[in-house]
Tab-separated table of C-alpha atoms (C1' of nucleotides) in Angstrom:
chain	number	residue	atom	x	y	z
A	132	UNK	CA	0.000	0.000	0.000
A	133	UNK	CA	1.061	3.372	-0.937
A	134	UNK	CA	1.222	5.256	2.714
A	135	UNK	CA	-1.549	8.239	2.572
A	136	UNK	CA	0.652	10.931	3.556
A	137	UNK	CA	-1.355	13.245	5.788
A	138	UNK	CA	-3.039	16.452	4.111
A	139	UNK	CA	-1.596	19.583	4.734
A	140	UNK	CA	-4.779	20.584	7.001
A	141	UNK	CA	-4.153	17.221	8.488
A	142	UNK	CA	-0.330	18.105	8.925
A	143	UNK	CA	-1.147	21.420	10.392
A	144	UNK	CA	-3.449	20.084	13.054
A	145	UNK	CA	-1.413	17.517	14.315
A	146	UNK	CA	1.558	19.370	14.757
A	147	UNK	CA	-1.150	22.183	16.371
A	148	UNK	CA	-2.282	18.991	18.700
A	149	UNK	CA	1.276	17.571	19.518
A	150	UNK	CA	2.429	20.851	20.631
A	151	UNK	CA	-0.499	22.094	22.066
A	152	UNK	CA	-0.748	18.873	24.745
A	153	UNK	CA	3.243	18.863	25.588
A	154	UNK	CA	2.354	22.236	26.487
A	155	UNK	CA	-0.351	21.615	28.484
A	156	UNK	CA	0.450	18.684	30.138
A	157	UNK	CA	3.724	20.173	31.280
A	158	UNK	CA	2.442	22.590	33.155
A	159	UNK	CA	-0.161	20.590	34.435
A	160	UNK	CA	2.679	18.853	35.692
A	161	UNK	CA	4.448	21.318	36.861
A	162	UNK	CA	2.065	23.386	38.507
A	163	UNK	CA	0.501	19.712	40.465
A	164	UNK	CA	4.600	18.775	41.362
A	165	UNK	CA	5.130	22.252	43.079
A	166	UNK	CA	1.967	22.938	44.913
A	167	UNK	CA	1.534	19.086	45.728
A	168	UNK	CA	4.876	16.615	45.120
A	169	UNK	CA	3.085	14.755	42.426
A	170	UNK	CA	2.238	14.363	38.528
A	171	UNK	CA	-0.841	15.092	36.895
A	172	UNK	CA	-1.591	10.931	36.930
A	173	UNK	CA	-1.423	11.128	40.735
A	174	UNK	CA	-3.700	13.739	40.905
A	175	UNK	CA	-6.034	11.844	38.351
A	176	UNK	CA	-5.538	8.724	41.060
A	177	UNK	CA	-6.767	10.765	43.778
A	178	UNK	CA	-9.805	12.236	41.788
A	179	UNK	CA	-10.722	8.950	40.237
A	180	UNK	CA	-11.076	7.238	43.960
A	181	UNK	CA	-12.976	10.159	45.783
A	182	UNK	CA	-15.913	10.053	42.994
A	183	UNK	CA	-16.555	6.529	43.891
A	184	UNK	CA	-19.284	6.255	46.429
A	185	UNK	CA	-16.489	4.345	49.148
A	186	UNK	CA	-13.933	5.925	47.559
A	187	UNK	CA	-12.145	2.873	46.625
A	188	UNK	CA	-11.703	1.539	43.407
A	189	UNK	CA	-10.105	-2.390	41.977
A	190	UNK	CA	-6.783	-1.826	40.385
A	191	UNK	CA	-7.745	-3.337	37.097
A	192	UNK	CA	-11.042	-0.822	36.807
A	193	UNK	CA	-9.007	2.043	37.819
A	194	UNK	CA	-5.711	1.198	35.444
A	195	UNK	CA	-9.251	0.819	32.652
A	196	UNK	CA	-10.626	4.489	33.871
A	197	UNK	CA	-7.269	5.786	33.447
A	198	UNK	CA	-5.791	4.044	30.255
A	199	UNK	CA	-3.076	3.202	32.207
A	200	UNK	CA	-1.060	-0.329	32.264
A	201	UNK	CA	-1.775	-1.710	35.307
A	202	UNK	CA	2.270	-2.096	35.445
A	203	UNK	CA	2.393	1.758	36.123
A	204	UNK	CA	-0.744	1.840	38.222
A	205	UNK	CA	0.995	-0.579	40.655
A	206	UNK	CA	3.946	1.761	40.526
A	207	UNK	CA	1.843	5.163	41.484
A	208	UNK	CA	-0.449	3.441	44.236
A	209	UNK	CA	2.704	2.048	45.804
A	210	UNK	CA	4.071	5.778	46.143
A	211	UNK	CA	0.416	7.114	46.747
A	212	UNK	CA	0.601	4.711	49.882
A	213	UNK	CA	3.801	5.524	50.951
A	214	UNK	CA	2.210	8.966	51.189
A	215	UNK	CA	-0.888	7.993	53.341
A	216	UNK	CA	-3.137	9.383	50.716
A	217	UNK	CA	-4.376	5.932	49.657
A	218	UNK	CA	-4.322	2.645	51.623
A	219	UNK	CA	-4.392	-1.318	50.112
A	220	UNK	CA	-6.997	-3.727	50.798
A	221	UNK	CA	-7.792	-7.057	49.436
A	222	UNK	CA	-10.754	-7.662	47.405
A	223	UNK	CA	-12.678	-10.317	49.418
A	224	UNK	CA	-14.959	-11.456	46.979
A	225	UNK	CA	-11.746	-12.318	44.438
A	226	UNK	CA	-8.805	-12.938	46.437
A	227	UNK	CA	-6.937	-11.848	43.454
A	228	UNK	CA	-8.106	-8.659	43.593
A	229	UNK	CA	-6.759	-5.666	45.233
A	230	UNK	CA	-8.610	-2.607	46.053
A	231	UNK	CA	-7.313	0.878	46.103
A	232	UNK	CA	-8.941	3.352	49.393
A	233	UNK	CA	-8.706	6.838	49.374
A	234	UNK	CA	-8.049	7.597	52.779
A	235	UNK	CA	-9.152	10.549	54.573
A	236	UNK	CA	-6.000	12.359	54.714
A	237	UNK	CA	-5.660	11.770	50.445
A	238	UNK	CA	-9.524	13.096	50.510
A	239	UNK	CA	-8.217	16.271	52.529
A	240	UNK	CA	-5.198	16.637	50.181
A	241	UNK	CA	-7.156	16.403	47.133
A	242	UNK	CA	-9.601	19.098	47.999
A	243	UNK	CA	-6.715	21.407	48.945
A	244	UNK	CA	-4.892	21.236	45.886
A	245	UNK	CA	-7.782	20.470	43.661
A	246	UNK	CA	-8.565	24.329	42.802
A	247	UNK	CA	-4.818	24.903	41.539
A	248	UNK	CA	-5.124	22.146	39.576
A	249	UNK	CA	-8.733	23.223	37.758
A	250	UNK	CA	-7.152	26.525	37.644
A	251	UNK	CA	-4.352	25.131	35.395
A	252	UNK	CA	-6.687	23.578	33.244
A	253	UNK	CA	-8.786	26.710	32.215
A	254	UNK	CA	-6.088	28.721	31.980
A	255	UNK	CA	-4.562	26.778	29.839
A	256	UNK	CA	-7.554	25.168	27.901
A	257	UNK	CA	-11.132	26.294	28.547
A	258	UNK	CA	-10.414	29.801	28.933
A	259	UNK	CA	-8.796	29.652	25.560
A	260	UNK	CA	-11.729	28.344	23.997
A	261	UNK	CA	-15.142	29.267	23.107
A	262	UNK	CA	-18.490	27.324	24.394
A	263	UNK	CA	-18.494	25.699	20.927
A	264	UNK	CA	-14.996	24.532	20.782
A	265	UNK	CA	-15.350	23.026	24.114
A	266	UNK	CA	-17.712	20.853	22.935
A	267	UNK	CA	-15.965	20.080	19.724
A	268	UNK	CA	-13.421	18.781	21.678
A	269	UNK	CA	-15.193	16.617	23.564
A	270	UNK	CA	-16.971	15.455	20.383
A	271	UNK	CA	-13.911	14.574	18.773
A	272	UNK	CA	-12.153	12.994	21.245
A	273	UNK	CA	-14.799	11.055	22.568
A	274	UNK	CA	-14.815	9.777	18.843
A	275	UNK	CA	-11.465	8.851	19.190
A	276	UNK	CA	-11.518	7.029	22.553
A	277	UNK	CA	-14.298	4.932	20.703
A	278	UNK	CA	-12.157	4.353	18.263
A	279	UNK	CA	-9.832	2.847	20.362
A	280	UNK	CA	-12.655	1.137	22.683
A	281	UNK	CA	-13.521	-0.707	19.518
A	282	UNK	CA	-10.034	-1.701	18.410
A	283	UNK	CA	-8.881	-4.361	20.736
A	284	UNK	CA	-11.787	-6.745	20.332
A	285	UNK	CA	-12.478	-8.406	17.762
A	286	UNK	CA	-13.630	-5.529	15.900
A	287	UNK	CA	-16.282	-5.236	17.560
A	288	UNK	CA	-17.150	-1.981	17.318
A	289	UNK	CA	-19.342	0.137	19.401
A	290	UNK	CA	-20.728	-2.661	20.766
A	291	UNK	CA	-21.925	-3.247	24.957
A	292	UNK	CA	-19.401	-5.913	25.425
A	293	UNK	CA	-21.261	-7.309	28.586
A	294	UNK	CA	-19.171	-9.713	29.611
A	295	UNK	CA	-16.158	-6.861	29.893
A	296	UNK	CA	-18.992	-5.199	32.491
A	297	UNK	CA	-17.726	-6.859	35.535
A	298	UNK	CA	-18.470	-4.374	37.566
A	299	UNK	CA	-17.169	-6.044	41.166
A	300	UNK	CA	-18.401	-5.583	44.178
A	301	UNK	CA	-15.033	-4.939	45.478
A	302	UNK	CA	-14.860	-1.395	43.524
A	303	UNK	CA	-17.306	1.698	44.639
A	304	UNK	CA	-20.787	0.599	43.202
A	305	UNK	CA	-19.439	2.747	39.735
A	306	UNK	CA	-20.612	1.293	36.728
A	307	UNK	CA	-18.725	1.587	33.789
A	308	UNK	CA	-18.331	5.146	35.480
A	309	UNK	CA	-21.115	7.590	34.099
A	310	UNK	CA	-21.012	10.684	34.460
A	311	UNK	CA	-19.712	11.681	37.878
A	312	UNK	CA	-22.649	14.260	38.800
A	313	UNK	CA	-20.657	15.919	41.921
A	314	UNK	CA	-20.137	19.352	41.605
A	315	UNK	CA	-19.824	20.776	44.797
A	316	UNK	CA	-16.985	20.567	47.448
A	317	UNK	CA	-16.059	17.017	46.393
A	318	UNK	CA	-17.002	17.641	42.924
A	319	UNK	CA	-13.231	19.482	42.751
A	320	UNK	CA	-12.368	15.811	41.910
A	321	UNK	CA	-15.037	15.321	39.056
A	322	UNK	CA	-13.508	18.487	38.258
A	323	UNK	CA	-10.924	17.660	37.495
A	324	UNK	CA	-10.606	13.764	37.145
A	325	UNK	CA	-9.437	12.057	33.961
B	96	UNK	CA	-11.110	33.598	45.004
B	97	UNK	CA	-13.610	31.006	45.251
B	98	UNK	CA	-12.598	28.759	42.533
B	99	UNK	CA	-14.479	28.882	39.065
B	100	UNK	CA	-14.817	24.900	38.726
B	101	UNK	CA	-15.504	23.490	35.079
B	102	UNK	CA	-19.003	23.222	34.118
B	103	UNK	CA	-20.090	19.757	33.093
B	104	UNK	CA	-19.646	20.441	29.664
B	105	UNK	CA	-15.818	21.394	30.086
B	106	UNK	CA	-15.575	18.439	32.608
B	107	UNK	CA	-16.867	16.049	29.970
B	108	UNK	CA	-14.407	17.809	27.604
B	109	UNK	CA	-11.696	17.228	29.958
B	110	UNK	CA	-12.204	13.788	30.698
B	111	UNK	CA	-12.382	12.615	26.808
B	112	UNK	CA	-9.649	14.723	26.027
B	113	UNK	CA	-7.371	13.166	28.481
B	114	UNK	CA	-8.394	9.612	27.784
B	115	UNK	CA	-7.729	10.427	24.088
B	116	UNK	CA	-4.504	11.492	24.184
B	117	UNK	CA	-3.088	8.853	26.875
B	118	UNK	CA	-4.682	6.084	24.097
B	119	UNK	CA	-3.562	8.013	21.502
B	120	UNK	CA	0.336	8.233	22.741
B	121	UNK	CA	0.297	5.293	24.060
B	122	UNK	CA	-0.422	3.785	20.412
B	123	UNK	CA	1.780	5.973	18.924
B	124	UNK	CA	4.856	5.120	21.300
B	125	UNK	CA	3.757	1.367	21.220
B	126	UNK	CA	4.073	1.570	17.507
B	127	UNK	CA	7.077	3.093	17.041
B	128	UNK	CA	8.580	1.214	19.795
B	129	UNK	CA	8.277	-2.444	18.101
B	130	UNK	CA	8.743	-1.297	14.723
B	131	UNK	CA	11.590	1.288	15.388
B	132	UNK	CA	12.778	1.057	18.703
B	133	UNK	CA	12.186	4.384	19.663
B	134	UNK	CA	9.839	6.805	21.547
B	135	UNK	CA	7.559	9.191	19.634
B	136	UNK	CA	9.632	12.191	20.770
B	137	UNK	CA	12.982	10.181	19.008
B	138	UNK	CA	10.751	9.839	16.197
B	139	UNK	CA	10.075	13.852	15.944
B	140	UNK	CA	13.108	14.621	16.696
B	141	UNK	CA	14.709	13.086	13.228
B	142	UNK	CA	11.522	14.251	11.480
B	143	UNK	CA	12.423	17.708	12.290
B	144	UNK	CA	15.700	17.923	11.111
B	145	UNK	CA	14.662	16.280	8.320
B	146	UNK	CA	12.765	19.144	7.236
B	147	UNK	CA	15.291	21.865	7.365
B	148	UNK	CA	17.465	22.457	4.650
B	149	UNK	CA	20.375	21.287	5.669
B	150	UNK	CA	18.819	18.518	8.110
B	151	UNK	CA	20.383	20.463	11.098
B	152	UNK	CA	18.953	22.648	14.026
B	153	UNK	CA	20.641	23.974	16.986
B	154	UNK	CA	19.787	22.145	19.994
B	155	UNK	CA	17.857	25.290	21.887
B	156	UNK	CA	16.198	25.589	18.611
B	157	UNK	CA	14.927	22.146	18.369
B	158	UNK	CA	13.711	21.884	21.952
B	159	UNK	CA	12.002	25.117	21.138
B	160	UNK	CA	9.882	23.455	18.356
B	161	UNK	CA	9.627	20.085	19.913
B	162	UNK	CA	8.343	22.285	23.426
B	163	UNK	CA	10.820	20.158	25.690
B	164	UNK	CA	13.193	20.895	27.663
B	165	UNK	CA	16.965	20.906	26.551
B	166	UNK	CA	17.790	18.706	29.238
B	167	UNK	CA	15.525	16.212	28.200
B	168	UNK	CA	16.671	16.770	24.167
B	169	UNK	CA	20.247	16.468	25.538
B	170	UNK	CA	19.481	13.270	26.432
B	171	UNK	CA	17.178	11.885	23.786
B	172	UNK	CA	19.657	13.242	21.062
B	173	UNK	CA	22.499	11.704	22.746
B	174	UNK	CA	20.474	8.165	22.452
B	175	UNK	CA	20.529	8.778	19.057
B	176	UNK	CA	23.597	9.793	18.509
B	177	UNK	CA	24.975	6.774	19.987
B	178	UNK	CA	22.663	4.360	17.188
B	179	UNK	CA	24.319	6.863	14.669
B	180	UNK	CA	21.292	8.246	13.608
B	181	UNK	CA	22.133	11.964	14.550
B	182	UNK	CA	25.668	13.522	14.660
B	183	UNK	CA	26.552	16.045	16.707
B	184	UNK	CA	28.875	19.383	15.523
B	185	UNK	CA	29.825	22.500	17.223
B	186	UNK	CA	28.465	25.843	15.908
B	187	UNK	CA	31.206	27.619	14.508
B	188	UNK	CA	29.430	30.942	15.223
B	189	UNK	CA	29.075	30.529	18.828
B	190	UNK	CA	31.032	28.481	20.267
B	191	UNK	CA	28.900	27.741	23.264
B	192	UNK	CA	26.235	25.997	20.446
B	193	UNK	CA	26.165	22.572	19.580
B	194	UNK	CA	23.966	21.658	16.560
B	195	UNK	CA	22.167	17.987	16.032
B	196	UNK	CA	22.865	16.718	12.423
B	197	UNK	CA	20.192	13.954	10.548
B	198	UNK	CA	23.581	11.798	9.122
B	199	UNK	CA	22.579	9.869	6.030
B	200	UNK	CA	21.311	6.815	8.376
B	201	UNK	CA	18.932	8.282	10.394
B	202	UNK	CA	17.462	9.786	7.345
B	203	UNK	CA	17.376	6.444	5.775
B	204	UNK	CA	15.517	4.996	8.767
B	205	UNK	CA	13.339	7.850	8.877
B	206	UNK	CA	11.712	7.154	5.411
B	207	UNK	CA	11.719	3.871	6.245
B	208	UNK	CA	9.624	3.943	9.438
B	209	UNK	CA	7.023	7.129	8.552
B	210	UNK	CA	4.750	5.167	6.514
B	211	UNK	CA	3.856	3.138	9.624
B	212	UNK	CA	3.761	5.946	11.853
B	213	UNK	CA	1.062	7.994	9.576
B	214	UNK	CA	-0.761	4.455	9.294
B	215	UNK	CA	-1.051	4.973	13.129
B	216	UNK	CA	-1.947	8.334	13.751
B	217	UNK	CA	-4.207	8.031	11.068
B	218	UNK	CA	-5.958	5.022	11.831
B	219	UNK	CA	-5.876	6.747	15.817
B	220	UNK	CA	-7.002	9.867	14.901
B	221	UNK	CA	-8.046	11.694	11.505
B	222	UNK	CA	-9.726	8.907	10.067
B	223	UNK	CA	-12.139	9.030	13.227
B	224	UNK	CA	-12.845	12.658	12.369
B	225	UNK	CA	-14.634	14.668	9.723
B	226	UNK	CA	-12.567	17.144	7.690
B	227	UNK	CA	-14.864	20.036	10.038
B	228	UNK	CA	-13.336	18.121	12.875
B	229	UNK	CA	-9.745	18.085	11.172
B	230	UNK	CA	-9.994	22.295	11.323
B	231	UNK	CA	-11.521	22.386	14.754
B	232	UNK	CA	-8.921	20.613	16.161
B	233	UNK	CA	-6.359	22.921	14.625
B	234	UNK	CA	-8.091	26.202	15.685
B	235	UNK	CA	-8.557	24.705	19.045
B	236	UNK	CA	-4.789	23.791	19.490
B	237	UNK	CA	-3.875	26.577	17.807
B	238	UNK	CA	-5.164	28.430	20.322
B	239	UNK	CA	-3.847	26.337	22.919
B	240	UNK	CA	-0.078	26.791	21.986
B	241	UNK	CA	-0.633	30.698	21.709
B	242	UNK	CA	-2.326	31.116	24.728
B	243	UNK	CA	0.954	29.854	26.354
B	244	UNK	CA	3.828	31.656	23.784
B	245	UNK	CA	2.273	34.701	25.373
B	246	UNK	CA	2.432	33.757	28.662
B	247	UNK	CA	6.124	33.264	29.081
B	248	UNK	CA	7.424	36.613	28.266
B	249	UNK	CA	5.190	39.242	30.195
B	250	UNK	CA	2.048	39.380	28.945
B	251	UNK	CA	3.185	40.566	25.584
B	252	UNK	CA	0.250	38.662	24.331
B	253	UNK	CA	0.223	37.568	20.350
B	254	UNK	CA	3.390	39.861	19.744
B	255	UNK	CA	6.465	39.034	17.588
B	256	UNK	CA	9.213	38.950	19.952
B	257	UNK	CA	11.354	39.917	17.509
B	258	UNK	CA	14.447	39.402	19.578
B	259	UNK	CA	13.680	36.194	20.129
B	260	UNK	CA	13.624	35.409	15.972
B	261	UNK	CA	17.345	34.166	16.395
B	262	UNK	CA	17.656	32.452	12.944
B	263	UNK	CA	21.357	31.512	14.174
B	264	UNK	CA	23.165	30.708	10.908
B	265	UNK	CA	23.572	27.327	12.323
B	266	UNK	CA	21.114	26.371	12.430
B	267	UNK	CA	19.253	25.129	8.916
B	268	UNK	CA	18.084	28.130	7.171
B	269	UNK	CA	14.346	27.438	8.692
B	270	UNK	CA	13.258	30.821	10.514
B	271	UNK	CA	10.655	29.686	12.934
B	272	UNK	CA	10.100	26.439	11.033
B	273	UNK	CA	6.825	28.076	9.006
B	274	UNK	CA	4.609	25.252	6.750
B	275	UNK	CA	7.099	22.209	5.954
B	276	UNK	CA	5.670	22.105	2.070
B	277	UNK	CA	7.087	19.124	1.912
B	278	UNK	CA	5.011	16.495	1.244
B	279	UNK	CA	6.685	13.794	-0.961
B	280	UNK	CA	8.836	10.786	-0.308
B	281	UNK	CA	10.753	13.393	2.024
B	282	UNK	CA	7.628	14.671	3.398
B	283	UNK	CA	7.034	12.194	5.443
B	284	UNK	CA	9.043	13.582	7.703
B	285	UNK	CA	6.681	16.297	7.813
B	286	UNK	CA	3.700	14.409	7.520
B	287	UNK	CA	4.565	13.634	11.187
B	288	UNK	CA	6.990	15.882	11.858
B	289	UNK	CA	6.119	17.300	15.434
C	13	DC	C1'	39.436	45.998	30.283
C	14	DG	C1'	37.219	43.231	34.068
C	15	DA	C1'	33.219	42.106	36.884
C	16	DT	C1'	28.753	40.513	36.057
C	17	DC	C1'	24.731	38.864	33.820
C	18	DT	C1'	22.697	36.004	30.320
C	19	DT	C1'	22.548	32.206	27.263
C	20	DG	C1'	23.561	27.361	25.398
C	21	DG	C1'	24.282	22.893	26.863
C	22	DT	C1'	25.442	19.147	29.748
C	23	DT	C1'	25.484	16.426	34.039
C	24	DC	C1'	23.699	14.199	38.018
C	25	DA	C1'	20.548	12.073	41.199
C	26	DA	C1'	15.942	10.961	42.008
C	27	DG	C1'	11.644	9.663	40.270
C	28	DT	C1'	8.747	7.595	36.690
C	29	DT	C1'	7.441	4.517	32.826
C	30	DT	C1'	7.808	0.321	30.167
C	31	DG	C1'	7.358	-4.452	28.824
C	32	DA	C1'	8.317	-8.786	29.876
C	33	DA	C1'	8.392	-12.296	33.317
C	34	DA	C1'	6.686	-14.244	37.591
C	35	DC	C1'	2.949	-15.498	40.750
C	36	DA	C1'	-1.242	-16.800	42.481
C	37	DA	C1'	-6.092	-17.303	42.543
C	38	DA	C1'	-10.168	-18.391	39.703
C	39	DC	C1'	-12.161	-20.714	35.997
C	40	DC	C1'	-12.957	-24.405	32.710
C	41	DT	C1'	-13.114	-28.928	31.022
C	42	DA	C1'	-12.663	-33.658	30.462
D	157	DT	C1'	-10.973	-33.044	40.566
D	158	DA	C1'	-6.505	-32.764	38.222
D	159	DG	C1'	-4.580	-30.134	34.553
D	160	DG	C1'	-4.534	-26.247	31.671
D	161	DT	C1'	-5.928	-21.636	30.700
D	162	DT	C1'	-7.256	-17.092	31.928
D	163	DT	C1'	-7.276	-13.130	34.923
D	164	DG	C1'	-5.427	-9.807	38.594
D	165	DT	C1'	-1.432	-7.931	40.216
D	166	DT	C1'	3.301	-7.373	41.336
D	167	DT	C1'	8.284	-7.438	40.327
D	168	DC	C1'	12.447	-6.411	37.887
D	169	DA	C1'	15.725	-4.295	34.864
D	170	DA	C1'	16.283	-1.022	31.396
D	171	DA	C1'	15.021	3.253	29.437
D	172	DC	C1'	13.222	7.821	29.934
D	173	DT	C1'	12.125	12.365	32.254
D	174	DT	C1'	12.835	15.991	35.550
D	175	DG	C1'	14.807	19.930	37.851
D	176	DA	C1'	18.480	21.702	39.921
D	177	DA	C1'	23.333	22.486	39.722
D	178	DC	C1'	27.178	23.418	36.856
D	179	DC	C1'	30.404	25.032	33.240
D	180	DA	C1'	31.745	27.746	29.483
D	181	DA	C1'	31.122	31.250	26.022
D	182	DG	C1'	28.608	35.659	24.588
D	183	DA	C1'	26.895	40.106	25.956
D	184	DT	C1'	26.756	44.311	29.115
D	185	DC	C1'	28.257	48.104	31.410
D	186	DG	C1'	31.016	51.179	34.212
DNA sequence: CGATCTTGGTTCAAGTTTGAAACAAACCTA
DNA sequence: TAGGTTTGTTTCAAACTTGAACCAAGATCG
């Protein structure tokens, strides 16, 4: 096959994109490791747990939420732990499983340094961008995570995959995690989350 | 200040965005990884020498395009330099400069490992997304990327910096690296370049 | 000129990410 | 129910990233 080269709009946006995220994501970074010692996926850790209704959260269904390995999940949680901000417990209905706890110090943490954090984020993003573009962005990304959602089953394509819903009892009663409806105080996390 | 939190429509933004980009790097890096051995950044890094004129860029210059730091270029180019796909040279116009070369090699392997990188951020992004989409995206990162040249240098806003426009002689004749018209066997550097 | 400031790059230690390998529990099947 | 496969998670070594510290070469200014 002959390669389809990207078009010169197509050139021009990804370059636009690549740039635009190293950007961003750096000073997520930067701003979350000098206000509170960690990366932006730490942060996202934190957020992901406290919309749960216990606040805890099976390894494999957080790594999922994330689109993380569950290689580097380990990795984070371990330091996370060190911390205090998140504690280990074993799933009891699969001893397999392991289950991630915010604890209540990680909760406090989290809703001190959450504002920074969503401050970062519209600076950077939202307040860039009109009501429209925001949601073309979610539009087209959403497309793309799809796209991807699709991928690694048997072509599947949009489809429910039920038997992927194992949605155990170990993790916080989230589903396939909806849409995380907090807004107030703790909604800093849903803020913020991904 | 009491903390202007994202409205659900920015939080849903936020949250597909993020996903996206973590599946979409992680594809790309996956990719290039098995079939070339080497991170995306690597990967830009040869396709933007490639597209100067004389397949050369100083190194502040280059970390200035790629948005990294020159600590981290320092290393990555040294990586490269060591599987002789880069050479390094002094700048004979200031001697403190050290310019990254594209030797013959790493232009070789760059031809030869584009095609499947395009495939990828094709088949991962634009062909998930109308050509509407394709122009969004751009505007919206556009956006993105000037919001923070601004920043940086007190609040000058969209100015020219003119100062700044050190087109070192060199470096490859590229000013600030406008619209890479290539687009041919050689483009695909640029058909991925950043 | 000489002290000082700025700029271009590298180095170093500490932290993070990766992918493959190792384990162990759960599941399936004959 | 033994044996084999799948699933959940950790471990390990190698590679990468980060930010601060450092060195040397321009640029500034009295």
């Amino acid at each position: 096959m002959t390669t389809r080269w990207l078009t010169p709009e197509e050139q021009r946006a990804w370059r636009a994109y690549v740039a635009g995220y190293l950007l961003l994501e750096d000073a997520i970074d930067r701003q979350l490791q000098q206000e509170a010692g960690m990366p932006h996926l730490y942060y996202s850790i934190l957020a992901n747990l406290s919309e749960t209704p216990e606040r805890r959260l099976r390894m494999t269904d957080l790594a999922e939420q994330l689109k993380i390995t569950r290689s580097r999940l380990t990795y984070a949680v371990a330091r996370l732990e060190k911390d205090g901000l998140v504690r280990r417990e074993e799933c009891r209905w699969d001893k397999r499983g392991t289950v991630a706890v915010l604890t209540d110090e990680g909760h406090a943490i989290l809703e001190n340094i959450a504002p920074g954090h969503v401050e970062t984020v519209r600076a950077g993003l939202f307040d860039r961008l009109t009501p429209e573009q925001v949601g073309q962005l979610e539009q087209i990304f959403t497309q793309v995570v799809q796209g991807f959602q699709g991928d690694g089953d048997g072509e599947a394509g949009p489809e429910e995959l039920p038997w992927r819903r194992r949605s155990s009892p170990c993790s916080g009663t989230s589903g396939t995690s909806g849409a995380p409806e907090t807004t107030g105080t703790t909604g800093t996390s849903g803020a913020s989350g991904a």
